[in-house]
Amino acid sequence: MKHLFENNRRWAEKTVADDPEFFKKLSDQQSPEYLWIGCSDSRVPANQITGLLPGEVFVHRNVANLVIHTDLNCLSVIQYAVDVLQVKHIIVCGHYGCGGVETAISERPAGLIDNWLLHIKDLYHRNSSRFSDCADQKTRIDRLCELNVIEQVNNVCHTSTVQDAWGRGQSLQVHGWIYGINNGLLKDLEVTFEAPDQVPDVYR
Ligand code: CO
């Protein structure tokens, strides 16, 4: 593990050389404008692919970028980001070829994680008609990756934290993006929400 500490020392030295006040400023406060909710996949590092520095994005990652109504971990991240840090944007970012999505619709058992991935299986089952024209499994997985992002954007918008923020007039947009592991590019799925009237009555 030594090389990780060597990398770290070099990075810290270079960062200070570029901006002597960098760490001092960050230790006084963080004021990120963005909350990123992404997949744990090692190929999708939020800061690197968006060119953001430490201090600029608050990050929550889990397998298959899920926002589950009762997941206190994710809900606490959203609440802290919105109420305390006052982020302006929440980005749910999935990625094509997601291993979590693939596992969810494969027939191979993967252990405990199968329970977490049931949320994706439910989504697939509820929307089975949308997959009838998929020529192959890869197309099916990529379409489900997109649908999963849209579902999680909706889930973010239904949280009491986001509803309360909009209710008091706080400016907050929720976006759905997807990342291409094969080309390094982000795509906006154009499902941005910024007001409660975009959400069905029962969730308001
Ligand atoms: Co993934």
Short mmCIF file of N, CA and C in Angstrom, two decimals, residues 92-166:
data_model
loop_
_atom_site.label_atom_id
_atom_site.label_comp_id
_atom_site.label_asym_id
_atom_site.label_seq_id
_atom_site.Cartn_x
_atom_site.Cartn_y
_atom_site.Cartn_z
N VAL A 92 -28.20 12.93 -10.21
CA VAL A 92 -28.17 11.47 -10.15
C VAL A 92 -27.47 11.04 -11.43
N CYS A 93 -26.33 10.38 -11.29
CA CYS A 93 -25.58 9.99 -12.49
C CYS A 93 -25.39 8.47 -12.52
N GLY A 94 -26.00 7.85 -13.50
CA GLY A 94 -25.77 6.42 -13.73
C GLY A 94 -24.70 6.25 -14.79
N HIS A 95 -24.49 5.03 -15.21
CA HIS A 95 -23.54 4.80 -16.31
C HIS A 95 -23.97 3.58 -17.10
N TYR A 96 -23.66 3.63 -18.39
CA TYR A 96 -23.97 2.50 -19.26
C TYR A 96 -23.12 1.30 -18.83
N GLY A 97 -23.64 0.11 -19.07
CA GLY A 97 -22.90 -1.10 -18.72
C GLY A 97 -22.76 -1.30 -17.22
N CYS A 98 -23.70 -0.78 -16.43
CA CYS A 98 -23.59 -0.87 -14.97
C CYS A 98 -23.68 -2.34 -14.52
N GLY A 99 -22.69 -2.78 -13.78
CA GLY A 99 -22.65 -4.17 -13.30
C GLY A 99 -23.82 -4.49 -12.38
N GLY A 100 -24.27 -3.51 -11.60
CA GLY A 100 -25.40 -3.72 -10.70
C GLY A 100 -26.67 -3.98 -11.50
N VAL A 101 -26.87 -3.19 -12.54
CA VAL A 101 -28.06 -3.35 -13.39
C VAL A 101 -27.99 -4.68 -14.13
N GLU A 102 -26.81 -5.01 -14.61
CA GLU A 102 -26.63 -6.28 -15.33
C GLU A 102 -26.93 -7.47 -14.41
N THR A 103 -26.39 -7.40 -13.19
CA THR A 103 -26.62 -8.49 -12.24
C THR A 103 -28.10 -8.63 -11.91
N ALA A 104 -28.78 -7.47 -11.79
CA ALA A 104 -30.20 -7.49 -11.42
C ALA A 104 -31.04 -8.28 -12.42
N ILE A 105 -30.69 -8.21 -13.70
CA ILE A 105 -31.52 -8.92 -14.68
C ILE A 105 -30.87 -10.20 -15.21
N SER A 106 -29.76 -10.58 -14.58
CA SER A 106 -29.18 -11.87 -14.95
C SER A 106 -29.79 -12.92 -14.03
N GLU A 107 -29.56 -14.16 -14.33
CA GLU A 107 -30.13 -15.19 -13.48
C GLU A 107 -29.12 -15.78 -12.52
N ARG A 108 -27.90 -15.16 -12.47
CA ARG A 108 -26.87 -15.66 -11.56
C ARG A 108 -27.05 -15.03 -10.18
N PRO A 109 -27.08 -15.83 -9.12
CA PRO A 109 -27.12 -15.23 -7.79
C PRO A 109 -25.78 -14.57 -7.46
N ALA A 110 -25.83 -13.42 -6.75
CA ALA A 110 -24.59 -12.72 -6.41
C ALA A 110 -24.43 -12.52 -4.92
N GLY A 111 -25.36 -13.07 -4.12
CA GLY A 111 -25.24 -12.96 -2.67
C GLY A 111 -26.13 -11.89 -2.09
N LEU A 112 -25.71 -11.34 -0.96
CA LEU A 112 -26.50 -10.33 -0.25
C LEU A 112 -26.99 -9.21 -1.15
N ILE A 113 -26.12 -8.81 -2.08
CA ILE A 113 -26.43 -7.66 -2.94
C ILE A 113 -27.68 -7.88 -3.78
N ASP A 114 -28.07 -9.14 -3.99
CA ASP A 114 -29.29 -9.41 -4.76
C ASP A 114 -30.49 -8.69 -4.14
N ASN A 115 -30.49 -8.53 -2.82
CA ASN A 115 -31.61 -7.85 -2.15
C ASN A 115 -31.64 -6.36 -2.49
N TRP A 116 -30.47 -5.74 -2.49
CA TRP A 116 -30.35 -4.33 -2.86
C TRP A 116 -30.80 -4.14 -4.31
N LEU A 117 -30.40 -5.09 -5.16
CA LEU A 117 -30.69 -4.97 -6.59
C LEU A 117 -32.13 -5.34 -6.94
N LEU A 118 -32.90 -5.84 -5.95
CA LEU A 118 -34.31 -6.12 -6.19
C LEU A 118 -35.06 -4.86 -6.65
N HIS A 119 -34.56 -3.69 -6.18
CA HIS A 119 -35.20 -2.44 -6.60
C HIS A 119 -35.11 -2.27 -8.12
N ILE A 120 -34.02 -2.73 -8.70
CA ILE A 120 -33.86 -2.63 -10.16
C ILE A 120 -34.68 -3.71 -10.85
N LYS A 121 -34.72 -4.87 -10.23
CA LYS A 121 -35.55 -5.95 -10.78
C LYS A 121 -37.02 -5.50 -10.81
N ASP A 122 -37.48 -4.86 -9.73
CA ASP A 122 -38.86 -4.34 -9.68
C ASP A 122 -39.11 -3.37 -10.82
N LEU A 123 -38.16 -2.47 -11.02
CA LEU A 123 -38.30 -1.45 -12.07
C LEU A 123 -38.40 -2.12 -13.45
N TYR A 124 -37.56 -3.12 -13.66
CA TYR A 124 -37.54 -3.85 -14.93
C TYR A 124 -38.87 -4.57 -15.15
N HIS A 125 -39.34 -5.20 -14.09
CA HIS A 125 -40.60 -5.94 -14.18
C HIS A 125 -41.78 -5.01 -14.45
N ARG A 126 -41.81 -3.87 -13.75
CA ARG A 126 -42.90 -2.91 -13.93
C ARG A 126 -42.93 -2.30 -15.33
N ASN A 127 -41.77 -2.28 -15.98
CA ASN A 127 -41.66 -1.64 -17.29
C ASN A 127 -41.31 -2.63 -18.40
N SER A 128 -41.70 -3.88 -18.21
CA SER A 128 -41.24 -4.93 -19.14
C SER A 128 -41.60 -4.62 -20.60
N SER A 129 -42.73 -3.94 -20.82
CA SER A 129 -43.14 -3.66 -22.21
C SER A 129 -42.14 -2.75 -22.93
N ARG A 130 -41.39 -1.95 -22.18
CA ARG A 130 -40.43 -1.05 -22.81
C ARG A 130 -39.18 -1.75 -23.32
N PHE A 131 -39.07 -3.03 -23.02
CA PHE A 131 -37.86 -3.75 -23.40
C PHE A 131 -38.11 -4.80 -24.48
N SER A 132 -39.37 -4.86 -24.94
CA SER A 132 -39.73 -5.95 -25.86
C SER A 132 -38.98 -5.85 -27.20
N ASP A 133 -38.60 -4.63 -27.61
CA ASP A 133 -37.91 -4.50 -28.90
C ASP A 133 -36.38 -4.52 -28.77
N CYS A 134 -35.85 -4.81 -27.59
CA CYS A 134 -34.39 -4.82 -27.43
C CYS A 134 -33.79 -6.05 -28.14
N ALA A 135 -32.83 -5.78 -29.02
CA ALA A 135 -32.24 -6.85 -29.83
C ALA A 135 -31.35 -7.77 -29.00
N ASP A 136 -30.69 -7.21 -28.01
CA ASP A 136 -29.76 -8.05 -27.23
C ASP A 136 -29.68 -7.57 -25.78
N GLN A 137 -28.95 -8.31 -24.98
CA GLN A 137 -28.86 -8.03 -23.56
C GLN A 137 -28.18 -6.69 -23.29
N LYS A 138 -27.19 -6.34 -24.11
CA LYS A 138 -26.48 -5.07 -23.91
C LYS A 138 -27.44 -3.89 -24.06
N THR A 139 -28.28 -3.94 -25.10
CA THR A 139 -29.26 -2.87 -25.33
C THR A 139 -30.23 -2.80 -24.15
N ARG A 140 -30.64 -3.98 -23.70
CA ARG A 140 -31.58 -4.06 -22.57
C ARG A 140 -30.96 -3.44 -21.31
N ILE A 141 -29.71 -3.78 -21.05
CA ILE A 141 -29.02 -3.25 -19.85
C ILE A 141 -28.89 -1.72 -19.96
N ASP A 142 -28.46 -1.24 -21.12
CA ASP A 142 -28.26 0.21 -21.27
C ASP A 142 -29.57 0.98 -21.14
N ARG A 143 -30.65 0.39 -21.70
CA ARG A 143 -31.95 1.05 -21.55
C ARG A 143 -32.40 1.06 -20.08
N LEU A 144 -32.13 -0.03 -19.39
CA LEU A 144 -32.50 -0.10 -17.97
C LEU A 144 -31.62 0.86 -17.13
N CYS A 145 -30.37 1.04 -17.54
CA CYS A 145 -29.50 2.01 -16.85
C CYS A 145 -30.12 3.41 -16.93
N GLU A 146 -30.63 3.77 -18.12
CA GLU A 146 -31.26 5.09 -18.28
C GLU A 146 -32.54 5.20 -17.46
N LEU A 147 -33.37 4.16 -17.56
CA LEU A 147 -34.64 4.15 -16.84
C LEU A 147 -34.40 4.23 -15.32
N ASN A 148 -33.35 3.56 -14.87
CA ASN A 148 -33.00 3.58 -13.45
C ASN A 148 -32.64 4.99 -12.99
N VAL A 149 -31.90 5.72 -13.80
CA VAL A 149 -31.55 7.11 -13.44
C VAL A 149 -32.83 7.93 -13.28
N ILE A 150 -33.74 7.79 -14.24
CA ILE A 150 -34.98 8.57 -14.21
C ILE A 150 -35.79 8.22 -12.95
N GLU A 151 -35.84 6.93 -12.64
CA GLU A 151 -36.56 6.48 -11.43
C GLU A 151 -35.94 7.10 -10.17
N GLN A 152 -34.62 7.14 -10.12
CA GLN A 152 -33.95 7.67 -8.92
C GLN A 152 -34.09 9.19 -8.83
N VAL A 153 -34.15 9.87 -9.97
CA VAL A 153 -34.43 11.32 -9.96
C VAL A 153 -35.80 11.55 -9.33
N ASN A 154 -36.77 10.74 -9.75
CA ASN A 154 -38.11 10.85 -9.14
C ASN A 154 -38.04 10.61 -7.64
N ASN A 155 -37.31 9.58 -7.24
CA ASN A 155 -37.21 9.28 -5.81
C ASN A 155 -36.60 10.44 -5.03
N VAL A 156 -35.58 11.10 -5.60
CA VAL A 156 -34.99 12.27 -4.93
C VAL A 156 -36.07 13.34 -4.74
N CYS A 157 -36.85 13.58 -5.81
CA CYS A 157 -37.86 14.65 -5.76
C CYS A 157 -38.96 14.35 -4.75
N HIS A 158 -39.18 13.05 -4.46
CA HIS A 158 -40.25 12.69 -3.52
C HIS A 158 -39.82 12.76 -2.06
N THR A 159 -38.53 12.94 -1.80
CA THR A 159 -38.08 12.97 -0.40
C THR A 159 -38.64 14.20 0.31
N SER A 160 -38.86 14.06 1.60
CA SER A 160 -39.38 15.21 2.38
C SER A 160 -38.39 16.37 2.32
N THR A 161 -37.09 16.05 2.26
CA THR A 161 -36.08 17.11 2.22
C THR A 161 -36.26 18.00 0.98
N VAL A 162 -36.41 17.38 -0.17
CA VAL A 162 -36.53 18.17 -1.40
C VAL A 162 -37.89 18.87 -1.44
N GLN A 163 -38.94 18.17 -1.03
CA GLN A 163 -40.26 18.79 -0.99
C GLN A 163 -40.27 20.02 -0.06
N ASP A 164 -39.65 19.89 1.10
CA ASP A 164 -39.61 21.00 2.06
C ASP A 164 -38.79 22.17 1.50
N ALA A 165 -37.67 21.84 0.84
CA ALA A 165 -36.82 22.91 0.27
C ALA A 165 -37.60 23.70 -0.77
N TRP A 166 -38.28 23.01 -1.66
CA TRP A 166 -39.09 23.70 -2.67
C TRP A 166 -40.22 24.48 -2.01
#
